[in-house]
mmCIF file of C-alpha atoms in Angstrom:
data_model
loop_
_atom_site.group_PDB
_atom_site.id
_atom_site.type_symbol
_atom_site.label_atom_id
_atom_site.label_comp_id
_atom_site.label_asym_id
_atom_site.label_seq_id
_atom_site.Cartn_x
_atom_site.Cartn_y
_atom_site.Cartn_z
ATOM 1 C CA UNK A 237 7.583 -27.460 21.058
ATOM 2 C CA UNK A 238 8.423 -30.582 19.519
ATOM 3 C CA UNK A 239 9.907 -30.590 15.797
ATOM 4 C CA UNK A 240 9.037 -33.791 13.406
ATOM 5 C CA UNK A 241 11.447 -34.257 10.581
ATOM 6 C CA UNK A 242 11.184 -36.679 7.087
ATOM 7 C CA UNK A 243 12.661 -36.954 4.559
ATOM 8 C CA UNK A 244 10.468 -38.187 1.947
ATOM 9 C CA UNK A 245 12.094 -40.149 -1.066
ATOM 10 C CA UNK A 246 9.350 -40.130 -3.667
ATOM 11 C CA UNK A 247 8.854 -42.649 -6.173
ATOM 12 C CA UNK A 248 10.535 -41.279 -9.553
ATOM 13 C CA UNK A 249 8.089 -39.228 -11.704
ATOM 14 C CA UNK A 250 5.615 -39.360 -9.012
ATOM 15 C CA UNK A 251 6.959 -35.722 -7.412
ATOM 16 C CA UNK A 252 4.109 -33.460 -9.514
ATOM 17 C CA UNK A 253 1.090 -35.874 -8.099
ATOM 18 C CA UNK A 254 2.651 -36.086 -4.626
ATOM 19 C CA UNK A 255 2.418 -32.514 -4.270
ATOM 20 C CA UNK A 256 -1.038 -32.577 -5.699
ATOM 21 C CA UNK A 257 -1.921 -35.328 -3.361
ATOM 22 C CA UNK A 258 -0.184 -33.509 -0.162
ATOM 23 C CA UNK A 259 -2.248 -30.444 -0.352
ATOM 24 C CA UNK A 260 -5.035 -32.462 0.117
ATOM 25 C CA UNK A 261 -3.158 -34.130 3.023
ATOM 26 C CA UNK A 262 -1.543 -31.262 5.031
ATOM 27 C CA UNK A 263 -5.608 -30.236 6.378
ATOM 28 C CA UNK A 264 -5.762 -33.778 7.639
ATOM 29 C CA UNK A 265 -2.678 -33.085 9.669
ATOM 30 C CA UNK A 266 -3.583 -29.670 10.468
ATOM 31 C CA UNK A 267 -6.856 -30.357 11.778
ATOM 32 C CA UNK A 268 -5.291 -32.318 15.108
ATOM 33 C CA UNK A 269 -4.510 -31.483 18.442
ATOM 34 C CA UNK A 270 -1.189 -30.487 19.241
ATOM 35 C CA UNK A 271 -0.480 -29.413 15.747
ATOM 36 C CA UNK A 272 1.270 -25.756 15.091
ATOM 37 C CA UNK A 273 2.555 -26.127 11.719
ATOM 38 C CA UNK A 274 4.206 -27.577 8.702
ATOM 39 C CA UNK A 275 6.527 -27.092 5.566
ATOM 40 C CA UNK A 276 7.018 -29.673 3.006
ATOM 41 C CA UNK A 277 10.581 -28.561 1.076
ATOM 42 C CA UNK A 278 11.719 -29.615 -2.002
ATOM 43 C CA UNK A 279 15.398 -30.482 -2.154
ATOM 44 C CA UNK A 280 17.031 -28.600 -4.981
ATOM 45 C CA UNK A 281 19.803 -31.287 -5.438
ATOM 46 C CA UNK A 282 18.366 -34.339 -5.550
ATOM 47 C CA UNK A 283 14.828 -34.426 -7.594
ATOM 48 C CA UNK A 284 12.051 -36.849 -6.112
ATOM 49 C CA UNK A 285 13.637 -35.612 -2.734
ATOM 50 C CA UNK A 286 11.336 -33.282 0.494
ATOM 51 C CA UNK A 287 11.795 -32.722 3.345
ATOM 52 C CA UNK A 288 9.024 -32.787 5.599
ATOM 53 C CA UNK A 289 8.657 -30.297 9.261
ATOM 54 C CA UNK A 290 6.048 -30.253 11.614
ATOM 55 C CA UNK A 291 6.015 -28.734 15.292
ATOM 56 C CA UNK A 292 3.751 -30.578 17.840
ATOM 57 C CA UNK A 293 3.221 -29.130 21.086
ATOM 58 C CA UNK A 294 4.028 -32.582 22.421
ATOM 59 C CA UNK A 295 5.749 -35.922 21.041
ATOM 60 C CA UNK A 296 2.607 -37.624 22.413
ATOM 61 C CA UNK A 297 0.282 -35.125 20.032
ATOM 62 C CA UNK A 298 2.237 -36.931 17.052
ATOM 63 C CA UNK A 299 3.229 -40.202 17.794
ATOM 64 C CA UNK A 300 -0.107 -41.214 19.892
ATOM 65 C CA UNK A 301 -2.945 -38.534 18.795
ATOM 66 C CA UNK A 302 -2.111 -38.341 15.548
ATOM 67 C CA UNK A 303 -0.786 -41.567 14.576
ATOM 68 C CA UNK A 304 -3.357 -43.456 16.481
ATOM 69 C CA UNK A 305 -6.337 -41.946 14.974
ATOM 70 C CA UNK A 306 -8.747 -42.713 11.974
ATOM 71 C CA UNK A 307 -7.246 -39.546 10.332
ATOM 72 C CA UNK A 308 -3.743 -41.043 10.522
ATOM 73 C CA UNK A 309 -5.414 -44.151 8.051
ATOM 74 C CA UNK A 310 -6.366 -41.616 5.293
ATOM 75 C CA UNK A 311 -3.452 -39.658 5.686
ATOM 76 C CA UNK A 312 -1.547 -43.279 5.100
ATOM 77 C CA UNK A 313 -3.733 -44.200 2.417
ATOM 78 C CA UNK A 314 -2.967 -40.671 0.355
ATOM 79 C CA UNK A 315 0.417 -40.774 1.148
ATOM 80 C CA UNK A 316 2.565 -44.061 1.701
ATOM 81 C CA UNK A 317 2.341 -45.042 -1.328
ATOM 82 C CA UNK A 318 4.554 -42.614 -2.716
ATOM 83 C CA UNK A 319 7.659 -43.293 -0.506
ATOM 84 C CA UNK A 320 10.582 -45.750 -1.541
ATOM 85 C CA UNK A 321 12.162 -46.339 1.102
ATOM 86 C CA UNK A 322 9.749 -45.276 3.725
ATOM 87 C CA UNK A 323 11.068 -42.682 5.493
ATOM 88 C CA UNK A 324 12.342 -42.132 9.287
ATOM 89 C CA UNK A 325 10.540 -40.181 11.503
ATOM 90 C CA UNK A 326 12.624 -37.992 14.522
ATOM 91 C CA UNK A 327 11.597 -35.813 16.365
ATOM 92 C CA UNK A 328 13.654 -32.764 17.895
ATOM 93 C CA UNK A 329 13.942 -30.200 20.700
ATOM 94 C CA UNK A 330 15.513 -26.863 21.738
ATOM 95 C CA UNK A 331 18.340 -27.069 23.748
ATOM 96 C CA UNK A 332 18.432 -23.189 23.720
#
Protein backbone atom coordinates (compact mmCIF):
# COMPACT_ATOMS: atom_id res chain seq x y z
CA UNK A 1 0.00 0.00 0.00
CA UNK A 2 1.09 3.25 -1.05
CA UNK A 3 -0.08 6.47 1.03
CA UNK A 4 -0.61 9.97 -1.02
CA UNK A 5 -0.42 13.02 1.14
CA UNK A 6 -1.54 17.05 0.35
CA UNK A 7 -1.89 19.52 1.90
CA UNK A 8 -4.33 21.67 0.31
CA UNK A 9 -4.10 25.55 0.99
CA UNK A 10 -7.48 26.81 -0.16
CA UNK A 11 -8.13 30.09 -1.46
CA UNK A 12 -9.59 32.28 1.57
CA UNK A 13 -13.42 32.07 1.84
CA UNK A 14 -13.46 29.46 -0.72
CA UNK A 15 -13.27 26.43 2.16
CA UNK A 16 -17.45 25.94 2.29
CA UNK A 17 -17.56 25.53 -1.81
CA UNK A 18 -14.38 23.41 -1.85
CA UNK A 19 -15.96 20.95 0.25
CA UNK A 20 -19.09 21.19 -1.78
CA UNK A 21 -17.07 20.82 -4.88
CA UNK A 22 -14.86 17.75 -3.37
CA UNK A 23 -17.75 15.54 -2.72
CA UNK A 24 -18.44 15.66 -6.12
CA UNK A 25 -14.72 14.93 -6.75
CA UNK A 26 -13.77 12.11 -4.30
CA UNK A 27 -16.18 9.42 -6.82
CA UNK A 28 -13.94 10.53 -9.63
CA UNK A 29 -11.00 9.37 -7.61
CA UNK A 30 -12.69 6.50 -6.20
CA UNK A 31 -13.82 5.06 -9.29
CA UNK A 32 -9.93 4.10 -10.45
CA UNK A 33 -7.84 1.27 -10.31
CA UNK A 34 -5.59 0.92 -7.57
CA UNK A 35 -7.64 3.13 -5.38
CA UNK A 36 -8.51 1.90 -1.55
CA UNK A 37 -9.44 5.02 0.05
CA UNK A 38 -9.43 8.60 1.09
CA UNK A 39 -9.92 11.30 3.91
CA UNK A 40 -9.91 14.91 3.26
CA UNK A 41 -9.14 16.64 7.01
CA UNK A 42 -9.69 19.90 7.98
CA UNK A 43 -6.91 21.48 10.00
CA UNK A 44 -8.31 22.93 13.18
CA UNK A 45 -5.49 25.59 13.45
CA UNK A 46 -5.14 27.13 10.46
CA UNK A 47 -8.67 27.82 8.53
CA UNK A 48 -8.58 27.42 4.58
CA UNK A 49 -6.10 24.52 5.54
CA UNK A 50 -6.82 20.08 4.57
CA UNK A 51 -5.11 17.70 4.45
CA UNK A 52 -5.63 15.31 1.85
CA UNK A 53 -4.87 10.94 2.21
CA UNK A 54 -5.27 8.45 -0.24
CA UNK A 55 -3.84 4.74 -0.30
CA UNK A 56 -3.04 3.32 -3.81
CA UNK A 57 -2.16 -0.15 -4.14
CA UNK A 58 0.73 1.09 -6.25
CA UNK A 59 2.60 4.58 -6.88
CA UNK A 60 2.06 3.74 -10.57
CA UNK A 61 -2.03 3.46 -9.85
CA UNK A 62 -1.63 7.31 -8.85
CA UNK A 63 0.95 8.95 -10.54
CA UNK A 64 0.39 7.09 -14.12
CA UNK A 65 -3.38 5.60 -13.99
CA UNK A 66 -4.80 8.17 -12.37
CA UNK A 67 -3.01 11.17 -13.31
CA UNK A 68 -2.77 10.18 -16.89
CA UNK A 69 -6.34 9.66 -17.52
CA UNK A 70 -9.36 11.78 -18.85
CA UNK A 71 -10.75 11.53 -15.25
CA UNK A 72 -7.60 13.18 -13.86
CA UNK A 73 -8.76 16.48 -16.38
CA UNK A 74 -12.16 16.83 -14.58
CA UNK A 75 -10.86 16.11 -11.37
CA UNK A 76 -8.27 19.21 -12.29
CA UNK A 77 -10.89 21.23 -13.65
CA UNK A 78 -13.18 20.90 -10.20
CA UNK A 79 -10.39 21.23 -8.14
CA UNK A 80 -7.13 23.32 -8.99
CA UNK A 81 -8.60 26.15 -8.94
CA UNK A 82 -9.02 26.33 -5.40
CA UNK A 83 -5.34 25.86 -4.33
CA UNK A 84 -2.86 28.86 -3.64
CA UNK A 85 0.02 27.61 -3.68
CA UNK A 86 -0.56 24.35 -5.39
CA UNK A 87 0.18 21.81 -3.26
CA UNK A 88 3.00 18.92 -3.09
CA UNK A 89 2.20 15.61 -3.67
CA UNK A 90 4.37 12.54 -1.63
CA UNK A 91 3.76 9.58 -1.42
CA UNK A 92 4.65 7.13 1.59
CA UNK A 93 5.32 3.54 2.69
CA UNK A 94 5.46 1.17 5.70
CA UNK A 95 8.63 0.49 6.95
CA UNK A 96 6.92 -1.77 9.59
Amino acid sequence: MILEQAILNIKPAQSAVFEQVFVKAQKIISSMKGYVKHDLLKCIEEEDKYLLLVEWETVEDHEIGFRKSNQYREWKQLLHHFYDPFPTVQHYMSVL
